Short mmCIF file of C-alpha atoms and ligand atoms in Angstrom, two decimals:
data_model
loop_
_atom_site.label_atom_id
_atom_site.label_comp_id
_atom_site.label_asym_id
_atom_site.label_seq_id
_atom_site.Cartn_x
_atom_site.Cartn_y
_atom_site.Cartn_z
CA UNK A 1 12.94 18.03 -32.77
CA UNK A 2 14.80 20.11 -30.13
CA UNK A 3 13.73 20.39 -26.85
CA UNK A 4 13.10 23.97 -27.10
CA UNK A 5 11.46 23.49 -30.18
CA UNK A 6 9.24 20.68 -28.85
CA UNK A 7 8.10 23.15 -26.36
CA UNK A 8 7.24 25.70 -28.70
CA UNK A 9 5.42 22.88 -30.84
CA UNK A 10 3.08 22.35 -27.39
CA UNK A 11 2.54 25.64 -26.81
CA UNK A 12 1.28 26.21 -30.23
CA UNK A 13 -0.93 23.22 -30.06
CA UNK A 14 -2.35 25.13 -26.73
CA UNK A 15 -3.02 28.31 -28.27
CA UNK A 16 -4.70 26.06 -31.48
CA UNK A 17 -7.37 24.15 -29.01
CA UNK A 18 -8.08 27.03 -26.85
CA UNK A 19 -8.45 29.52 -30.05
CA UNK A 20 -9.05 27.25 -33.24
CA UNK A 21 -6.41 28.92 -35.07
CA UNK A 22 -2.29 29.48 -34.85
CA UNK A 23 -2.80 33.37 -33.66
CA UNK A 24 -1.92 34.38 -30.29
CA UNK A 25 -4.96 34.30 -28.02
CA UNK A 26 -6.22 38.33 -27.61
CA UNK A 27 -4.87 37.49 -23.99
CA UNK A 28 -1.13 37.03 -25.25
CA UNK A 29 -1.46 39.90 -27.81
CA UNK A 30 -2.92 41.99 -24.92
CA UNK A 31 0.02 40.99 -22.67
CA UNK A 32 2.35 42.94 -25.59
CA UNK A 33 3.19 46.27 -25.85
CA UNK A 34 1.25 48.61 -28.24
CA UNK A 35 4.47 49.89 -31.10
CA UNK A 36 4.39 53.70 -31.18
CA UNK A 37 6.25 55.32 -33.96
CA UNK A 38 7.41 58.79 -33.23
CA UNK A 39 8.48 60.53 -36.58
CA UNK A 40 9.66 64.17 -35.19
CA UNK A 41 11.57 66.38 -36.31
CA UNK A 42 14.71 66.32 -33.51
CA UNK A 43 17.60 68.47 -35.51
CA UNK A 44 17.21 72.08 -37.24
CA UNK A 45 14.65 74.85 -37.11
CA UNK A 46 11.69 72.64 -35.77
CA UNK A 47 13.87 70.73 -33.15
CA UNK A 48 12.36 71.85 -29.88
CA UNK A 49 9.40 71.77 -31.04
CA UNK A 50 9.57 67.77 -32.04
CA UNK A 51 10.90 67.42 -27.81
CA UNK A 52 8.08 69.45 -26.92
CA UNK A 53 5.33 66.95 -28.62
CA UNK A 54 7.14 63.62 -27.76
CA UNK A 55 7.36 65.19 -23.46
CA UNK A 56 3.39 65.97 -23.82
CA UNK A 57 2.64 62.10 -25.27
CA UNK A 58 4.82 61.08 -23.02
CA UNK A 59 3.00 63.12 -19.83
CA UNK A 60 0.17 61.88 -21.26
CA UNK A 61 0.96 58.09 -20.50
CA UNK A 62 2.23 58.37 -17.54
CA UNK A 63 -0.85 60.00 -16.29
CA UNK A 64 -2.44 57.06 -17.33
CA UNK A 65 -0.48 54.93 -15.07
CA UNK A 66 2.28 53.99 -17.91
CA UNK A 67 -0.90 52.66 -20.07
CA UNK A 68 -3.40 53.19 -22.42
CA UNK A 69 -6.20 50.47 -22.87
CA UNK A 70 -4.29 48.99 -20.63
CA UNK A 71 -1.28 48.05 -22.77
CA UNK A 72 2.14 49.38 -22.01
CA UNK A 73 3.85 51.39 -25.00
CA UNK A 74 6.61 50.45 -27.14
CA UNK A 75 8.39 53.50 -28.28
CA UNK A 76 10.46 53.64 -32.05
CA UNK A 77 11.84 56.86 -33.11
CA UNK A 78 13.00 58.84 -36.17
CA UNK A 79 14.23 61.86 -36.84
CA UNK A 80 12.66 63.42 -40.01
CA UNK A 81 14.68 66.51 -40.12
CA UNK A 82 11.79 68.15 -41.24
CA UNK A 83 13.02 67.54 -44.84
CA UNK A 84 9.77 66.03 -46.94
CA UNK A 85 12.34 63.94 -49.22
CA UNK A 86 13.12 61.41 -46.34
CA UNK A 87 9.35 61.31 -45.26
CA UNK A 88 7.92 58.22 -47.30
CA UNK A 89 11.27 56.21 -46.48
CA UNK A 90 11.45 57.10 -43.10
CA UNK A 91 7.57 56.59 -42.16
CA UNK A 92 8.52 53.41 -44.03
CA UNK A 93 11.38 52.34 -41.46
CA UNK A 94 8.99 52.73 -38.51
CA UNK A 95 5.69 50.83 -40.50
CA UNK A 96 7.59 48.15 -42.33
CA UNK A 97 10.88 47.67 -40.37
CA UNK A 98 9.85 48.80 -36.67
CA UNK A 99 5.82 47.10 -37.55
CA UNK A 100 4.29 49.84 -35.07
CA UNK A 101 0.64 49.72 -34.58
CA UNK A 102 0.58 53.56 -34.48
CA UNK A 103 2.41 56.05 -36.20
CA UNK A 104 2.82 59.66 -34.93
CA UNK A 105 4.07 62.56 -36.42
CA UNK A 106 4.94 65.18 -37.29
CA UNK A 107 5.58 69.12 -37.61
CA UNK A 108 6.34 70.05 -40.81
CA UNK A 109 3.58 70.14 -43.70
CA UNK A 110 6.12 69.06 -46.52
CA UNK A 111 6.80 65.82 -44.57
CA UNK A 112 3.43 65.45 -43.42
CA UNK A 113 1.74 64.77 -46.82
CA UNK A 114 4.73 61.92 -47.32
CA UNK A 115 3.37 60.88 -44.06
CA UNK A 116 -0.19 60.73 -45.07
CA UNK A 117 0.36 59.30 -48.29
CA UNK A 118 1.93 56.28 -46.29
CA UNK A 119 -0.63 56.04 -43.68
CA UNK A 120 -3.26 56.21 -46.59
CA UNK A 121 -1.31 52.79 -48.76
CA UNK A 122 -0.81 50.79 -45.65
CA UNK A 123 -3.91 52.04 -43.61
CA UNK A 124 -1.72 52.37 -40.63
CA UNK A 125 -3.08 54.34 -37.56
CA UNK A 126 -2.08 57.32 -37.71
CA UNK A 127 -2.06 60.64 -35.22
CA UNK A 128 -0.74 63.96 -36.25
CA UNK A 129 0.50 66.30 -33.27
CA UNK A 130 1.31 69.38 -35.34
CA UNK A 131 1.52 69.73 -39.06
CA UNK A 132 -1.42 71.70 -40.47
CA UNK A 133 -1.55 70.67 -44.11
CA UNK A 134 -4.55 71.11 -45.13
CA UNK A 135 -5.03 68.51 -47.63
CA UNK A 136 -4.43 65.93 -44.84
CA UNK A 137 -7.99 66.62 -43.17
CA UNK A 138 -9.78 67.37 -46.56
CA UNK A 139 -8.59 65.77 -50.38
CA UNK A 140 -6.66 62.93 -48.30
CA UNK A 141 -8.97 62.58 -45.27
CA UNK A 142 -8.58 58.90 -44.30
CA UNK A 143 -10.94 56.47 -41.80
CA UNK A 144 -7.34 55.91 -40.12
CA UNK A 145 -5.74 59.09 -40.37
CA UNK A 146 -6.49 61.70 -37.22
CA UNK A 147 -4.84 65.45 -36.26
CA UNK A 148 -4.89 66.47 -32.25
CA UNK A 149 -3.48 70.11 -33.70
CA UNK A 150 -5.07 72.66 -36.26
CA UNK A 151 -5.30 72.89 -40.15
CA UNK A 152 -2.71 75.74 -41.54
CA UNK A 153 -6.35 77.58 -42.45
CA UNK A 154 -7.50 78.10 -38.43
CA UNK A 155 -5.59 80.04 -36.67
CA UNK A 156 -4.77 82.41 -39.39
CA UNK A 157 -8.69 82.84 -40.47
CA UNK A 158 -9.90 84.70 -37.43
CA UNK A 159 -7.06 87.22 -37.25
CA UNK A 160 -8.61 89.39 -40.37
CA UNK A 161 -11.71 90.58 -38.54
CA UNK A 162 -9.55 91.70 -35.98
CA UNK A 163 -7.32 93.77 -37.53
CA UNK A 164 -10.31 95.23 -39.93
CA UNK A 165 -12.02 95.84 -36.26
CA UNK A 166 -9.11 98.11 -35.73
CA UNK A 167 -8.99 100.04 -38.42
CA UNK A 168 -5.90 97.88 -40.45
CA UNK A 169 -7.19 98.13 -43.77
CA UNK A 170 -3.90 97.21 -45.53
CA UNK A 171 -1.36 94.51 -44.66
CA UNK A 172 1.90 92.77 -46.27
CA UNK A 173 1.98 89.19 -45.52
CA UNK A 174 5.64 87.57 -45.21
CA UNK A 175 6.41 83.51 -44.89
CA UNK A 176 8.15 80.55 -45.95
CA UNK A 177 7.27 79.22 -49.22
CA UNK A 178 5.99 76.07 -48.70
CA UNK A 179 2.57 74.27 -47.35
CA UNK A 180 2.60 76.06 -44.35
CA UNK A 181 3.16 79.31 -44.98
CA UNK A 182 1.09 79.38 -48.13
CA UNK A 183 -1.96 78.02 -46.64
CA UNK A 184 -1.57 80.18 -43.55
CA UNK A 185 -1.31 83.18 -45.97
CA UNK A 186 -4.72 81.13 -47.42
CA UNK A 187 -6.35 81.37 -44.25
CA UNK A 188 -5.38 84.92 -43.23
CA UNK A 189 -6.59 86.57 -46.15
CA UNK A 190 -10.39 84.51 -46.94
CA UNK A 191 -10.78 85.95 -43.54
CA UNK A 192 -9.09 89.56 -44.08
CA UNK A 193 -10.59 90.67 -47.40
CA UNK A 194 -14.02 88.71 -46.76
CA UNK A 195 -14.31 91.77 -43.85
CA UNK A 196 -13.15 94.49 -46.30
CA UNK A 197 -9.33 94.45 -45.58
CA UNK A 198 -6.45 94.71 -48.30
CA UNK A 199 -2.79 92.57 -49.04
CA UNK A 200 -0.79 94.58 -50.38
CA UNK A 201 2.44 92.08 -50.88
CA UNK A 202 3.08 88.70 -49.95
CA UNK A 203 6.35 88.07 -49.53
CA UNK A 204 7.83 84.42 -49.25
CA UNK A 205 11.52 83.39 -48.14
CA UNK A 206 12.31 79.77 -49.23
CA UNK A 207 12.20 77.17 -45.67
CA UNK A 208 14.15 77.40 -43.32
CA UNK A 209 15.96 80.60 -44.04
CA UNK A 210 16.22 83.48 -42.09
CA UNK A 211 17.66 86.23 -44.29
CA UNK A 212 15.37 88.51 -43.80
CA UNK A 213 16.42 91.87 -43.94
CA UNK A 214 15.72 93.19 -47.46
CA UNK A 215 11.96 92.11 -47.07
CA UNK A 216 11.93 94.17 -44.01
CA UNK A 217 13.29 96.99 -45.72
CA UNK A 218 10.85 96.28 -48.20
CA UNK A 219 7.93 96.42 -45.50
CA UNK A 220 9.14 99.84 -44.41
CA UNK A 221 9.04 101.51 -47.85
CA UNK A 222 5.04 99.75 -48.41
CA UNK A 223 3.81 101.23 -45.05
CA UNK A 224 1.28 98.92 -44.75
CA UNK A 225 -1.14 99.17 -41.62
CA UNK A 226 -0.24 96.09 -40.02
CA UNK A 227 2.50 92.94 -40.57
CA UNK A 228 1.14 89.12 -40.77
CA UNK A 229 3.43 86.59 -40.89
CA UNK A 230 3.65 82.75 -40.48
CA UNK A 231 6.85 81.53 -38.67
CA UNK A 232 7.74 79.02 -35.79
CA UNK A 233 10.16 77.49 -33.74
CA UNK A 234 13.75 79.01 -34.46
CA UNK A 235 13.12 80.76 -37.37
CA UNK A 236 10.36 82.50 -35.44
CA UNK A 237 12.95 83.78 -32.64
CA UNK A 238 14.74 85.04 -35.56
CA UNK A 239 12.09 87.43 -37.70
CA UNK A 240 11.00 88.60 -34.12
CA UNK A 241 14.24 89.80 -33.25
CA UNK A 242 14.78 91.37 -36.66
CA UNK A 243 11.60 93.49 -36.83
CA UNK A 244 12.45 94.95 -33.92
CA UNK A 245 16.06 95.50 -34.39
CA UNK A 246 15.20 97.07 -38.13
CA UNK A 247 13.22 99.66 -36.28
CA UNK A 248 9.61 98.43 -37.21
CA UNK A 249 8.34 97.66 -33.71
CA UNK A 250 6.28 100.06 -32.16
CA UNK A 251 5.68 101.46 -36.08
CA UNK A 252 3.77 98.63 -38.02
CA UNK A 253 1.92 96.61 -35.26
CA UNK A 254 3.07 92.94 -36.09
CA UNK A 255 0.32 89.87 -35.87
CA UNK A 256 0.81 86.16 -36.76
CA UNK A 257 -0.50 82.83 -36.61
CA UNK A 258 0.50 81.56 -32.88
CA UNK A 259 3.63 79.94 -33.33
CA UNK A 260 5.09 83.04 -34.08
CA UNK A 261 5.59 83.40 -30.37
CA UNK A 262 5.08 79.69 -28.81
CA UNK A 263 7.79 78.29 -27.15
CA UNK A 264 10.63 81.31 -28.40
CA UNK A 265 9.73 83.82 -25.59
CA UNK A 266 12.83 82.83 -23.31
CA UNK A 267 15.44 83.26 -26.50
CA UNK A 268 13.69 86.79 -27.67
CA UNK A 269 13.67 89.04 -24.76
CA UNK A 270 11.61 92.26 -24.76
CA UNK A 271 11.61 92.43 -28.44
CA UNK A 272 8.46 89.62 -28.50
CA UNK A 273 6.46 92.31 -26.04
CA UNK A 274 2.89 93.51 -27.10
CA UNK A 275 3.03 90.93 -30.55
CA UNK A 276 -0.62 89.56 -30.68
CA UNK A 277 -1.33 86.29 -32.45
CA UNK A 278 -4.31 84.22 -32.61
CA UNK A 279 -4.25 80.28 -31.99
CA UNK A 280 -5.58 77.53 -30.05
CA UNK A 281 -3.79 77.45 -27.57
CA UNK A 282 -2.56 80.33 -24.79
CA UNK A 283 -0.38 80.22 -21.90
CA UNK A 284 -2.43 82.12 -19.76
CA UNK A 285 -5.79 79.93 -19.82
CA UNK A 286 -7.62 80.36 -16.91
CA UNK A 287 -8.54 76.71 -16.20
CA UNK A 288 -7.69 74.15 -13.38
CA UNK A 289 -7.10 71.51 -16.50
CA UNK A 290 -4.70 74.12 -18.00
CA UNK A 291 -3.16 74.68 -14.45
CA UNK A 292 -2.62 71.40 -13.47
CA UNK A 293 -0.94 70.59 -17.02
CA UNK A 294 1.56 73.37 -16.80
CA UNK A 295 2.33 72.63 -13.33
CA UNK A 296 3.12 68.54 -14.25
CA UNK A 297 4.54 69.50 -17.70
CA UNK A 298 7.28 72.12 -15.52
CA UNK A 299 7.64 69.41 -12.68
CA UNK A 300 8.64 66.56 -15.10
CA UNK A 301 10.98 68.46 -17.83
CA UNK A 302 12.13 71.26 -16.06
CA UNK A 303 10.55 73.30 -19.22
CA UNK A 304 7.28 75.39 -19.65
CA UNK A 305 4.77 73.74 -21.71
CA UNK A 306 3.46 75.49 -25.39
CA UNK A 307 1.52 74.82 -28.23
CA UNK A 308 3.43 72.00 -29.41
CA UNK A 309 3.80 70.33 -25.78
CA UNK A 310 -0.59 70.60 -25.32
CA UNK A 311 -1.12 68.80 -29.01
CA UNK A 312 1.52 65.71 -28.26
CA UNK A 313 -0.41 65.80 -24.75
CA UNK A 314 -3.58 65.58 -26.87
CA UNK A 315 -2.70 63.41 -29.29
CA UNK A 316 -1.67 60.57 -26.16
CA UNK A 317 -5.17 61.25 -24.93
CA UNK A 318 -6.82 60.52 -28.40
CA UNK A 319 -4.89 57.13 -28.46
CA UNK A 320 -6.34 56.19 -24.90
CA UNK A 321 -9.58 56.96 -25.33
CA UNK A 322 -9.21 54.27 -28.77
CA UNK A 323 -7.18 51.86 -27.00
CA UNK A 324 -9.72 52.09 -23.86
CA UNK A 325 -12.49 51.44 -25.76
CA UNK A 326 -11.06 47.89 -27.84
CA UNK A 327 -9.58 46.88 -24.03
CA UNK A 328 -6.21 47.35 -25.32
CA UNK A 329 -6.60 45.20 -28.83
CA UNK A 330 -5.38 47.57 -31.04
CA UNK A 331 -6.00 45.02 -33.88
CA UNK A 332 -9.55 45.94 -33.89
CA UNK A 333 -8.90 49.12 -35.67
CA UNK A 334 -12.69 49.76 -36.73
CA UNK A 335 -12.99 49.88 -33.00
CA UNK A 336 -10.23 52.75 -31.92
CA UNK A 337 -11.38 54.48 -34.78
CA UNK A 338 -15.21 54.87 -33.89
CA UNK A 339 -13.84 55.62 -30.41
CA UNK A 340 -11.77 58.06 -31.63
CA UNK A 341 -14.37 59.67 -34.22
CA UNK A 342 -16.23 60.20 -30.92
CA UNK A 343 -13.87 61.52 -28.40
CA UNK A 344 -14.26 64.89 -26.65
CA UNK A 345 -10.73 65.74 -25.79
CA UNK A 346 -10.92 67.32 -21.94
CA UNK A 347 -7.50 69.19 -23.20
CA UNK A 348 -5.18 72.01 -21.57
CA UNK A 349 -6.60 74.41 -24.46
CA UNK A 350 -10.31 73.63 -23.33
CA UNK A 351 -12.46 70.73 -24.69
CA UNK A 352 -12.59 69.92 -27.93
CA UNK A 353 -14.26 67.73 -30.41
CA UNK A 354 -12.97 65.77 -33.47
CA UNK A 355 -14.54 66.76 -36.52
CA UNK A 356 -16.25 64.61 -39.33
CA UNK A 357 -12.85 64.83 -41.33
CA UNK A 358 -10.99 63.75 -38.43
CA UNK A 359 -9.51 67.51 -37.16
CA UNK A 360 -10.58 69.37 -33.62
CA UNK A 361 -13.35 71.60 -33.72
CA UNK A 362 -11.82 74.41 -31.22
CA UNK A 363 -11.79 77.71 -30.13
CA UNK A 364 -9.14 79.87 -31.60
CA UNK A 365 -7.92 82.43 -28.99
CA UNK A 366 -7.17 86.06 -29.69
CA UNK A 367 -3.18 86.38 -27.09
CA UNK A 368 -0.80 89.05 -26.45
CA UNK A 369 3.04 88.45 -25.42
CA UNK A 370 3.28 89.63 -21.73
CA UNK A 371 6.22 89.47 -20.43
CA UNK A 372 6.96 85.64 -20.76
CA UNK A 373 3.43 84.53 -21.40
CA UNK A 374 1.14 84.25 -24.19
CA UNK A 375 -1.40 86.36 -22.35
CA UNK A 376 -5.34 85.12 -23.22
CA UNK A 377 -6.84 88.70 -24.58
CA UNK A 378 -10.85 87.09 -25.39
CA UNK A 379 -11.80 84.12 -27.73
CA UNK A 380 -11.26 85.00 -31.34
CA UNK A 381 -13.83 82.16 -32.76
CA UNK A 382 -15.41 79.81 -30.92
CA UNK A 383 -14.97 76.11 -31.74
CA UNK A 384 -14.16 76.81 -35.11
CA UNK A 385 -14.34 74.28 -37.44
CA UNK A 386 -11.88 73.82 -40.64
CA UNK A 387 -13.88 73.87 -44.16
CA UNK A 388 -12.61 70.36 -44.92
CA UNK A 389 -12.90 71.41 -48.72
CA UNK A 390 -12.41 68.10 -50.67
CA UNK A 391 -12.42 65.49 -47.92
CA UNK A 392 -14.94 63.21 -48.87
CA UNK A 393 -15.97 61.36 -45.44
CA UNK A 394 -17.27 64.74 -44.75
C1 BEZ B 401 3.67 73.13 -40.42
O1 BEZ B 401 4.60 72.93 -41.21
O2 BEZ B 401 2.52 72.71 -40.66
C2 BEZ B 401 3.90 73.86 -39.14
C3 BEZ B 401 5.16 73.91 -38.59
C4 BEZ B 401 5.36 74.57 -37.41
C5 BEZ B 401 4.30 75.17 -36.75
C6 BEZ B 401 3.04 75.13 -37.30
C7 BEZ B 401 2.83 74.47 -38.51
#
C-alpha cells in the first residue's frame, strides 16, 4: 500500500468509528461547496436577460456573506440557447456530468418543460428564475421543483379588466407561437372576454423572428380598440420600435404582458413612451427593499436592475432560506423543501408567498413607460394566485 494511500486508508477508518459508515461525516460534507447549475440562456434573443438572472443570484449571495446555509457555492454553467432541443441533454451535463445539488434555470418555456421533465426523473432540486410554462406549476408540479417568477397565465390575466374599464371592447392579440406566447394569449383573454371584451385576431410569428411588418399592416386594416402582445428581451425592442415606426402609436393604444418593456427601455428611445403593461414587477416601486436593491444591483454591474434581475435575486433567496433551515446539508432535501414550501420571500417586487403548487402568490402591478422607467400606475390584482389547473399536490 502507498503511503498516500495508507493515509487515505486511516482516514477512512476515522470517518467509519466516528460515523459507523464510509460517508463523509455531515461536518466534511458541510465543509464542501453546495453545486449550482446555471442553465441560461447567454446567446440570441433572450441573452441579457439570462446575465440579468445569474447578476441577481449572484447579488443575492453575496448579501449573504458569500453563503447560504452557510455553505459556499459552486457555480457550473450552460448555455441553453434558448433552443428546447438541447434542454434534456444539456440539464443532463450539469445533473449527471457537473453532479450539482441544485439546478437553476431558465427563460424560455420550450426549454423549460425539457428542464422539468429532468428535474421530475432524477428528483433534482430545482429553481426556475423566469420561464412561465404553465404546465411546470400545474400537470408537472413536483415536491422538488420550485418557480421565484410568474406562470405565462398572471401577468396577462389582469390586463382584460383594464382595458374593458376603458372602454376597449375589441383587441388583436400578436405573439410568438410557442408556450409562451400561447399561454400568455391564454391568460389575456379568460380575463378579457370573462369582463365582456372581444379578440378579434390572434396573430402568431414563429420564435424568435422579428418580421413583423405585414401583421402590422394587418392590425391597421382590423382597427381594433387596443393591441396585446407577448414579447421580451430583443425581440421586444424590435415590435416596439416597429409599431411606432408603422405609424400605429398614438392610434391603437398598445398593452402587453411586462416584458414587453423590461430591460429594452435604453435600446428603444421615445418610441417605448406611454406603453402600459401589467406584471410583477415595476421599476418605480416605492419601497426601501426595492430602493436598496436597485441601488446594490447599479453599484455592482454598472446596469439597472428589471424583471429578470429581481426573480434570479429571488430565486438566491429561496435557496437560503432551504439551505438555512438543513444548516447547510443540502442532502436532506425533505428539509429545504418544507423550508422552502414555507418561505415568505421579503423581495424587491414586495413580499410574496410560495403557493401550494410551488409558484409565488403576488401582486401583479398595473406600469406605464416614463421616460426610462417602468412607472408603478396602482396594483392591478393583489397577490394573485395562478389556477394551478392539473397540478395534483394542490
Ligand atoms: C418564457 O418563455 O416563458 C418567457 C420568456 C421571456 C420572458 C417571459 C417568459
Amino acid at each position: 500500500m502507498s503511503r498516500y494511500n495508507r493515509r487515505e486508508f486511516i482516514k477512512g477508518g476515522a470517518a467509519i468509528a466516528a460515523t459507523g459508515t464510509l460517508l463523509p461525516s455531515l461536518a466534511e460534507a458541510q465543509g464542501a461547496k453546495v453545486k449550482v447549475g446555471l442553465m441560461l440562456p447567454y446567446t440570441g434573443t433572450y441573452a441579457q436577460l439570462g446575465v440579468a438572472i445569474e447578476n441577481g443570484f449572484r447579488l443575492a449571495l453575496a448579501e449573504a456573506g458569500g453563503k447560504f446555509g452557510g455553505r459556499e457555492i459552486e457555480f457550473f454553467k450552460v448555455d441553453d440557447e434558448s433552443d428546447p432541443a438541447k434542454a434534456p441533454e444539456n440539464a443532463n451535463k450539469l445533473i449527471q456530468r457537473d453532479k450539482v445539488d441544485v439546478l437553476v434555470g431558465t427563460v424560455h418555456s420550450g426549454v423549460q418543460m425539457g428542464m422539468v421533465k429532468i428535474a421530475r426523473e432524477t428528483g433534482v432540486l430545482h429553481i426556475i428564475p423566469n420561464a412561465g410554462a404553465d404546465a411546470a406549476t400545474g400537470p408537472m408540479c413536483a415536491p422538488n421543483i420550485f418557480r421565484t417568477s410568474f406562470t405565462n397565465w398572471q401577468p396577462p390575466y389582469p390586463l382584460g379588466n383594464i382595458l374593458m374599464y376603458r372602454g376597449l371592447k375589441t383587441a388583436v392579440f400578436i405573439t410568438w407561437k410557442y408556450g409562451a406566447g400561447e399561454e400568455s394569449l391564454g391568460g389575456f383573454k379568460e380575463g378579457y372576454t370573462k369582463a365582456g371584451g372581444k379578440i378579434l385576431k390572434e396573430m402568431f410569428l414563429p420564435f424568435p423572428n422579428v418580421e413583423f411588418q405585414a401583421l402590422l399592416t394587418e392590425i391597421a386594416s382590423l382597427k381594433p380598440d387596443a393591441v396585446v402582445c407577448f414579447f421580451a428581451g430583443g425581440g421586444a425592442a424590435k415590435f416596439i420600435k416597429d409599431y411606432a415606426a408603422a405609424g400605429l402609436k398614438g392610434k391603437i393604444p398598445l398593452f402587453g404582458a411586462g416584458f414587453l418593456t423590461d430591460g429594452i427601455l435604453d435600446a428603444v428611445g421615445d418610441a417605448a413612451e406611454g406603453i402600459e403593461t401589467t406584471l410583477h414587477y415595476g421599476d418605480g416601486i416605492d419601497t426601501k427593499r426595492n430602493k436598496d436593491f436597485r441601488l446594490a444591483y447599479a453599484k455592482t454591474f454598472k446596469l439597472q436592475p428589471d424583471v429578470y434581475a429581481v426573480q434570479g435575486y429571488d430565486a438566491g433567496l429561496l435557496l437560503n432560506v432551504g439551505l438555512t433551515a438543513v444548516k447547510g446539508d443540502v442532502a436532506n432535501k425533505a428539509g429545504v423543501i418544507k423550508a422552502m414550501e414555507g418561505a415568505k420571500i421579503d423581495s424587491p417586487r414586495g413580499v410574496w408567498t410560495m403557493s401550494k403548487a410551488h409558484n409565488p402568490i403576488q401582486d401583479i402591478y398595473l406600469r406605464k413607460v416614463v421616460g426610462k422607467e417602468n412607472k408603478v400606475i396602482s396594483v392591478a390584482h393583489k397577490a394573485l394566485a395562478d389556477p394551478a389547473r392539473g397540478c395534483k399536490m394542490v
